[in-house]
Short mmCIF file of C-alpha atoms and ligand atoms in Angstrom, two decimals:
data_model
loop_
_atom_site.label_atom_id
_atom_site.label_comp_id
_atom_site.label_asym_id
_atom_site.label_seq_id
_atom_site.Cartn_x
_atom_site.Cartn_y
_atom_site.Cartn_z
CA MET A 1 -60.49 -1.46 -27.47
CA ALA A 2 -58.68 -3.00 -23.95
CA LEU A 3 -60.56 -5.96 -22.63
CA ASP A 4 -62.25 -5.46 -19.46
CA ASP A 5 -61.52 -7.84 -16.25
CA TYR A 6 -64.87 -9.94 -17.20
CA GLU A 7 -63.74 -10.37 -20.95
CA LEU A 8 -60.70 -11.21 -19.75
CA LEU A 9 -61.73 -14.13 -17.42
CA GLN A 10 -63.87 -15.15 -20.45
CA ASP A 11 -61.20 -15.66 -22.12
CA VAL A 12 -59.14 -18.07 -19.67
CA VAL A 13 -62.80 -19.71 -18.88
CA LEU A 14 -63.17 -20.86 -22.69
CA ARG A 15 -59.52 -21.96 -22.87
CA ALA A 16 -59.75 -23.85 -19.78
CA MET A 17 -62.64 -24.90 -19.24
CA ARG A 18 -64.02 -25.01 -22.92
CA LEU A 19 -67.13 -22.83 -21.45
CA ASP A 20 -67.80 -19.79 -23.82
CA LEU A 21 -69.40 -17.49 -21.57
CA ARG A 22 -70.29 -15.05 -24.77
CA LEU A 23 -73.27 -17.03 -25.32
CA TYR A 24 -74.63 -16.91 -21.81
CA LYS A 25 -76.20 -13.28 -20.59
CA ARG A 26 -73.28 -11.21 -19.13
CA GLU A 27 -75.26 -9.51 -16.39
CA GLN A 28 -76.31 -12.65 -14.45
CA MET A 29 -72.99 -14.69 -15.09
CA GLU A 30 -70.71 -11.74 -14.08
CA ARG A 31 -72.40 -11.70 -11.01
CA ARG A 32 -72.23 -15.13 -10.58
CA LEU A 33 -68.21 -15.46 -11.43
CA ARG A 34 -68.21 -12.16 -8.70
CA ALA A 35 -69.73 -13.76 -5.90
CA PHE A 36 -67.73 -17.20 -6.63
CA GLY A 37 -64.51 -14.86 -6.20
CA THR A 38 -65.29 -13.15 -3.31
CA GLN A 39 -66.50 -16.84 -1.54
CA ARG A 40 -63.28 -18.27 -2.35
CA GLY A 41 -61.32 -15.04 -1.31
CA TYR A 42 -60.00 -13.81 -4.65
CA ALA A 43 -59.79 -10.35 -4.43
CA SER A 44 -60.67 -9.83 -8.41
CA LEU A 45 -61.70 -11.38 -11.26
CA ALA A 46 -58.31 -11.08 -12.60
CA VAL A 47 -56.97 -13.33 -9.73
CA LEU A 48 -59.81 -15.48 -10.03
CA GLY A 49 -58.74 -16.42 -13.68
CA GLU A 50 -55.26 -16.69 -12.50
CA ALA A 51 -55.91 -19.49 -10.16
CA LEU A 52 -58.84 -21.09 -12.34
CA ALA A 53 -56.33 -21.46 -15.36
CA PRO A 54 -54.30 -24.53 -13.64
CA ASP A 55 -56.67 -25.73 -11.32
CA ARG A 56 -58.79 -28.68 -12.53
CA ALA A 57 -61.08 -29.00 -9.44
CA LEU A 58 -61.53 -25.37 -9.12
CA GLN A 59 -62.97 -25.30 -12.94
CA SER A 60 -65.54 -28.12 -11.76
CA GLN A 61 -66.45 -26.22 -8.63
CA LEU A 62 -66.95 -22.91 -11.24
CA LEU A 63 -68.56 -24.65 -13.84
CA SER A 64 -71.37 -26.35 -11.31
CA TYR A 65 -71.93 -22.54 -9.36
CA LEU A 66 -72.35 -21.13 -12.68
CA THR A 67 -75.33 -23.49 -13.79
CA ILE A 68 -78.53 -23.70 -12.00
CA HIS A 69 -79.29 -27.17 -11.11
CA VAL A 70 -82.85 -26.76 -9.49
CA SER A 71 -85.17 -29.97 -10.70
CA GLU A 72 -87.26 -32.51 -8.98
CA PHE A 73 -89.28 -35.53 -10.37
CA PHE A 74 -92.42 -34.11 -12.47
CA ARG A 75 -91.58 -30.70 -12.18
CA ASP A 76 -94.51 -28.42 -13.19
CA PRO A 77 -96.91 -31.69 -12.99
CA ARG A 78 -99.44 -30.28 -15.62
CA PHE A 79 -96.49 -30.18 -18.20
CA PHE A 80 -96.22 -33.78 -17.52
CA ASP A 81 -100.33 -34.29 -17.70
CA ASP A 82 -99.95 -32.77 -21.21
CA LEU A 83 -97.01 -35.12 -22.30
CA ARG A 84 -98.94 -37.86 -21.35
CA LEU A 85 -101.59 -37.03 -23.64
CA LEU A 86 -99.24 -36.86 -26.29
CA LEU A 87 -97.64 -40.08 -25.90
CA PRO A 88 -99.76 -41.98 -27.93
CA GLN A 89 -98.44 -39.73 -31.20
CA LEU A 90 -95.39 -41.46 -30.42
CA PRO A 91 -94.51 -44.40 -33.27
CA GLN A 92 -95.84 -47.57 -32.55
CA PRO A 93 -93.89 -50.73 -31.34
CA PRO A 94 -91.86 -52.81 -32.70
CA HIS A 95 -90.06 -49.06 -33.09
CA THR A 96 -87.65 -48.39 -30.21
CA VAL A 97 -88.98 -44.48 -28.72
CA ARG A 98 -86.02 -42.53 -28.73
CA ALA A 99 -85.83 -39.58 -26.12
CA TRP A 100 -83.59 -36.87 -25.09
CA SER A 101 -83.58 -35.10 -21.96
CA ALA A 102 -81.34 -32.09 -22.93
CA GLY A 103 -80.12 -30.12 -19.49
CA CYS A 104 -81.15 -32.99 -17.36
CA SER A 105 -79.32 -31.87 -13.99
CA ILE A 106 -79.69 -34.38 -11.49
CA GLY A 107 -81.79 -36.63 -13.34
CA ALA A 108 -85.31 -36.38 -12.11
CA GLU A 109 -86.60 -35.31 -15.45
CA PRO A 110 -85.76 -38.52 -17.47
CA TYR A 111 -86.29 -40.61 -14.65
CA SER A 112 -89.81 -39.35 -14.49
CA LEU A 113 -90.22 -39.32 -18.43
CA ALA A 114 -89.37 -43.24 -17.88
CA MET A 115 -92.17 -43.59 -15.46
CA LEU A 116 -94.64 -42.02 -18.09
CA LEU A 117 -93.25 -44.32 -20.94
CA GLU A 118 -93.66 -47.51 -18.18
CA GLU A 119 -97.06 -46.42 -17.62
CA GLU A 120 -98.30 -45.13 -20.95
CA ARG A 121 -96.37 -47.79 -23.25
CA PRO A 122 -96.06 -50.84 -21.46
CA GLY A 123 -93.84 -53.33 -23.27
CA GLN A 124 -92.53 -51.03 -25.75
CA HIS A 125 -88.81 -50.35 -25.90
CA TYR A 126 -87.40 -46.81 -25.01
CA GLN A 127 -84.19 -45.15 -24.99
CA ILE A 128 -83.56 -41.96 -23.13
CA LEU A 129 -80.59 -40.12 -23.43
CA ALA A 130 -79.83 -37.50 -20.72
CA THR A 131 -77.25 -34.95 -21.17
CA ASP A 132 -75.69 -31.93 -19.06
CA ILE A 133 -72.75 -30.13 -19.27
CA ASP A 134 -72.37 -30.07 -15.81
CA GLU A 135 -70.78 -33.34 -14.25
CA ARG A 136 -71.35 -33.11 -10.60
CA SER A 137 -74.94 -33.39 -11.85
CA LEU A 138 -74.48 -36.41 -14.01
CA ASP A 139 -72.70 -38.08 -11.08
CA LEU A 140 -75.57 -37.48 -9.14
CA ALA A 141 -78.19 -38.54 -11.95
CA ARG A 142 -76.18 -41.87 -12.27
CA ARG A 143 -76.30 -42.55 -8.85
CA GLY A 144 -80.36 -42.56 -8.68
CA VAL A 145 -80.59 -41.66 -5.10
CA TYR A 146 -82.78 -38.64 -4.10
CA ARG A 147 -84.08 -37.03 -0.84
CA GLU A 148 -87.67 -36.53 0.04
CA GLU A 149 -88.01 -32.91 -1.26
CA ASP A 150 -87.20 -34.21 -4.97
CA LEU A 151 -89.70 -36.39 -4.85
CA ARG A 152 -92.52 -33.64 -3.86
CA GLN A 153 -94.41 -34.13 -6.75
CA VAL A 154 -94.33 -38.29 -6.71
CA ASP A 155 -97.54 -39.85 -5.68
CA PRO A 156 -97.38 -42.99 -2.92
CA LEU A 157 -97.95 -45.67 -5.77
CA ARG A 158 -95.30 -44.45 -7.52
CA ARG A 159 -93.05 -43.85 -4.81
CA THR A 160 -93.69 -47.57 -4.17
CA ARG A 161 -93.48 -48.98 -7.72
CA TYR A 162 -89.90 -46.89 -8.59
CA PHE A 163 -87.78 -46.35 -5.50
CA SER A 164 -86.56 -48.23 -2.74
CA PRO A 165 -85.37 -46.80 0.70
CA ASP A 166 -82.09 -46.01 0.86
CA GLY A 167 -81.05 -44.25 4.24
CA LYS A 168 -82.65 -41.11 4.44
CA GLY A 169 -83.41 -40.96 1.06
CA TYR A 170 -85.11 -43.07 -2.50
CA ARG A 171 -83.01 -44.92 -4.92
CA ILE A 172 -84.51 -45.39 -8.33
CA ARG A 173 -85.25 -48.89 -9.51
CA PRO A 174 -82.38 -50.01 -11.46
CA ASP A 175 -84.15 -51.46 -14.46
CA LEU A 176 -85.15 -47.99 -15.00
CA GLN A 177 -81.80 -46.41 -14.76
CA GLN A 178 -80.49 -48.91 -17.60
CA GLU A 179 -82.90 -47.42 -19.99
CA ILE A 180 -81.30 -44.12 -19.32
CA THR A 181 -78.06 -42.89 -20.67
CA PHE A 182 -76.26 -40.01 -18.97
CA ARG A 183 -73.62 -38.39 -21.26
CA HIS A 184 -71.71 -34.72 -20.97
CA HIS A 185 -72.88 -32.67 -23.67
CA ASP A 186 -72.45 -28.74 -24.01
CA LEU A 187 -75.70 -27.65 -25.91
CA LEU A 188 -73.68 -24.48 -27.44
CA ARG A 189 -70.56 -26.84 -28.45
CA ASP A 190 -71.35 -30.21 -29.13
CA PRO A 191 -72.80 -31.94 -31.95
CA TYR A 192 -76.48 -33.11 -31.32
CA PRO A 193 -77.90 -36.40 -31.54
CA ASP A 194 -80.47 -37.24 -34.39
CA GLU A 195 -83.78 -39.10 -35.32
CA GLN A 196 -85.27 -38.28 -31.76
CA ASP A 197 -89.03 -39.21 -31.39
CA LEU A 198 -89.28 -36.64 -28.31
CA VAL A 199 -86.83 -33.85 -26.64
CA LEU A 200 -87.40 -32.70 -22.83
CA PHE A 201 -85.79 -29.16 -23.02
CA ARG A 202 -87.05 -27.33 -20.28
CA ASN A 203 -85.51 -24.76 -17.78
CA VAL A 204 -82.25 -24.66 -19.26
CA ALA A 205 -82.08 -21.68 -21.87
CA ILE A 206 -82.55 -18.75 -19.24
CA TYR A 207 -79.29 -17.47 -19.11
CA PHE A 208 -78.38 -18.32 -22.94
CA THR A 209 -78.37 -14.93 -25.07
CA GLU A 210 -81.35 -14.58 -27.37
CA GLN A 211 -78.92 -15.36 -30.38
CA ALA A 212 -77.50 -18.63 -28.55
CA LYS A 213 -81.41 -19.46 -27.71
CA GLU A 214 -82.28 -19.14 -31.28
CA GLN A 215 -79.40 -21.39 -32.64
CA VAL A 216 -79.85 -24.26 -29.82
CA MET A 217 -83.75 -24.21 -30.83
CA GLN A 218 -82.49 -24.72 -34.14
CA ARG A 219 -80.64 -27.54 -33.53
CA ILE A 220 -82.98 -29.40 -31.16
CA THR A 221 -85.88 -28.84 -34.03
CA ARG A 222 -83.01 -30.63 -36.50
CA SER A 223 -82.30 -33.43 -33.64
CA LEU A 224 -85.96 -34.49 -33.75
CA ALA A 225 -87.42 -37.16 -36.29
CA PRO A 226 -89.96 -36.09 -38.46
CA GLY A 227 -93.16 -35.81 -36.71
CA GLY A 228 -91.10 -35.94 -32.91
CA ILE A 229 -92.18 -33.91 -30.50
CA LEU A 230 -90.66 -31.08 -28.28
CA MET A 231 -91.54 -30.38 -24.76
CA VAL A 232 -90.19 -26.84 -23.71
CA GLY A 233 -90.10 -25.03 -20.58
CA SER A 234 -91.55 -21.17 -19.81
CA THR A 235 -88.23 -20.02 -20.19
CA GLU A 236 -87.64 -21.50 -23.55
CA ALA A 237 -90.37 -19.79 -25.51
CA ILE A 238 -90.17 -20.21 -29.50
CA LEU A 239 -92.03 -17.14 -31.08
CA ARG A 240 -92.17 -18.18 -34.27
CA PRO A 241 -92.17 -22.09 -34.66
CA GLN A 242 -93.25 -22.16 -38.33
CA GLN A 243 -89.87 -20.50 -39.34
CA ILE A 244 -87.59 -23.15 -37.82
CA GLY A 245 -89.70 -25.99 -38.77
CA LEU A 246 -91.73 -26.60 -35.95
CA ARG A 247 -95.79 -26.89 -35.39
CA GLN A 248 -97.33 -25.83 -32.18
CA VAL A 249 -99.56 -28.66 -30.82
CA ARG A 250 -100.19 -27.35 -27.24
CA PRO A 251 -98.62 -24.87 -25.16
CA PHE A 252 -95.21 -25.37 -24.70
CA PHE A 253 -95.28 -28.44 -27.11
CA PHE A 254 -93.94 -28.68 -30.75
CA ALA A 255 -93.87 -31.15 -33.44
CA ARG A 256 -91.40 -30.89 -36.14
CA ALA A 257 -92.87 -30.53 -39.32
C1 LIG B 1 -82.57 -25.49 -14.02
S1 LIG B 1 -81.62 -27.36 -14.62
C2 LIG B 1 -82.92 -27.83 -15.73
C3 LIG B 1 -83.19 -29.35 -15.30
C4 LIG B 1 -84.29 -29.93 -16.05
N1 LIG B 1 -84.49 -29.84 -17.43
C5 LIG B 1 -85.66 -29.46 -15.42
O1 LIG B 1 -86.50 -28.88 -15.88
O2 LIG B 1 -85.75 -29.57 -14.04
C6 LIG B 1 -80.66 -26.22 -15.89
C7 LIG B 1 -79.79 -27.37 -16.21
O3 LIG B 1 -78.97 -27.04 -17.64
C8 LIG B 1 -77.86 -27.34 -17.72
N2 LIG B 1 -76.86 -26.46 -18.65
C9 LIG B 1 -76.66 -24.87 -18.73
N3 LIG B 1 -76.00 -24.66 -19.94
C10 LIG B 1 -75.95 -26.08 -20.31
C11 LIG B 1 -75.00 -26.21 -21.76
N4 LIG B 1 -74.45 -25.22 -22.33
N5 LIG B 1 -75.22 -27.60 -22.32
C12 LIG B 1 -75.90 -28.29 -21.61
N6 LIG B 1 -76.41 -28.03 -20.33
C13 LIG B 1 -76.44 -26.78 -19.66
C14 LIG B 1 -77.42 -26.80 -16.06
O4 LIG B 1 -76.08 -27.45 -15.85
C15 LIG B 1 -78.62 -27.59 -15.26
O5 LIG B 1 -78.14 -28.93 -15.02
#
């Protein structure tokens, strides 16, 4: 059977950008691809594909367009309230707490976690790995300067403690930045880290196919240390946690069995 124009473009995207669109829901991706092409004056997906293959800048723009980067500090605050209650379960010093923010976008999530660890585990060393597929988001995360609207959920005390004014924005405290490693990582392709005490995986899997989501969940489970905690978002529901070696400890929180 002949490939349609979406499938042909999928092929170009896979070869040129190493992004496997077969693992994302077609309806949403196709809509975004067509909108991206129309905005930039490409008459069809085929024409977009021809332009895309040799053009690195266009590829990077497309990747940023396809992925959704909405995030903010302490997004869904009650999740962070629950996380705070579970932090005492992490291994005690001198153990270094290892945490992974998978799909960290602009960095608000890993920085929020760093603040919680500073407050709840004072003096304990921690290392946060923060990864995303989108380089543009990672650049913003590494820069660490945020807008007022990104800080909606940050109370005045934390604003003073963790940020300094920077033009119209707010710059995160440099020593907090040093505890976080921002790295490019594709959850659908790259090897996963291991022995993590805590993994935050929220609002990322929304456009993954069900099968891809299941595989990612299994791999994330294996990246946890025994007893390690996984915090997911409402788009990452885990229907049968025990089948993949997880035990539910609160809504949206699981521990590796
Ligand atoms: C909506 S943001 C969520 C950010 C943060 N976790 C939060 O809840 O605020 C989703 C992020 O997932 C990233 N993403 C999408 N597909 C990915 C993949 N295959 N591997 C890694 N990150 C991916 C996007 O680039 C985007 O930055």
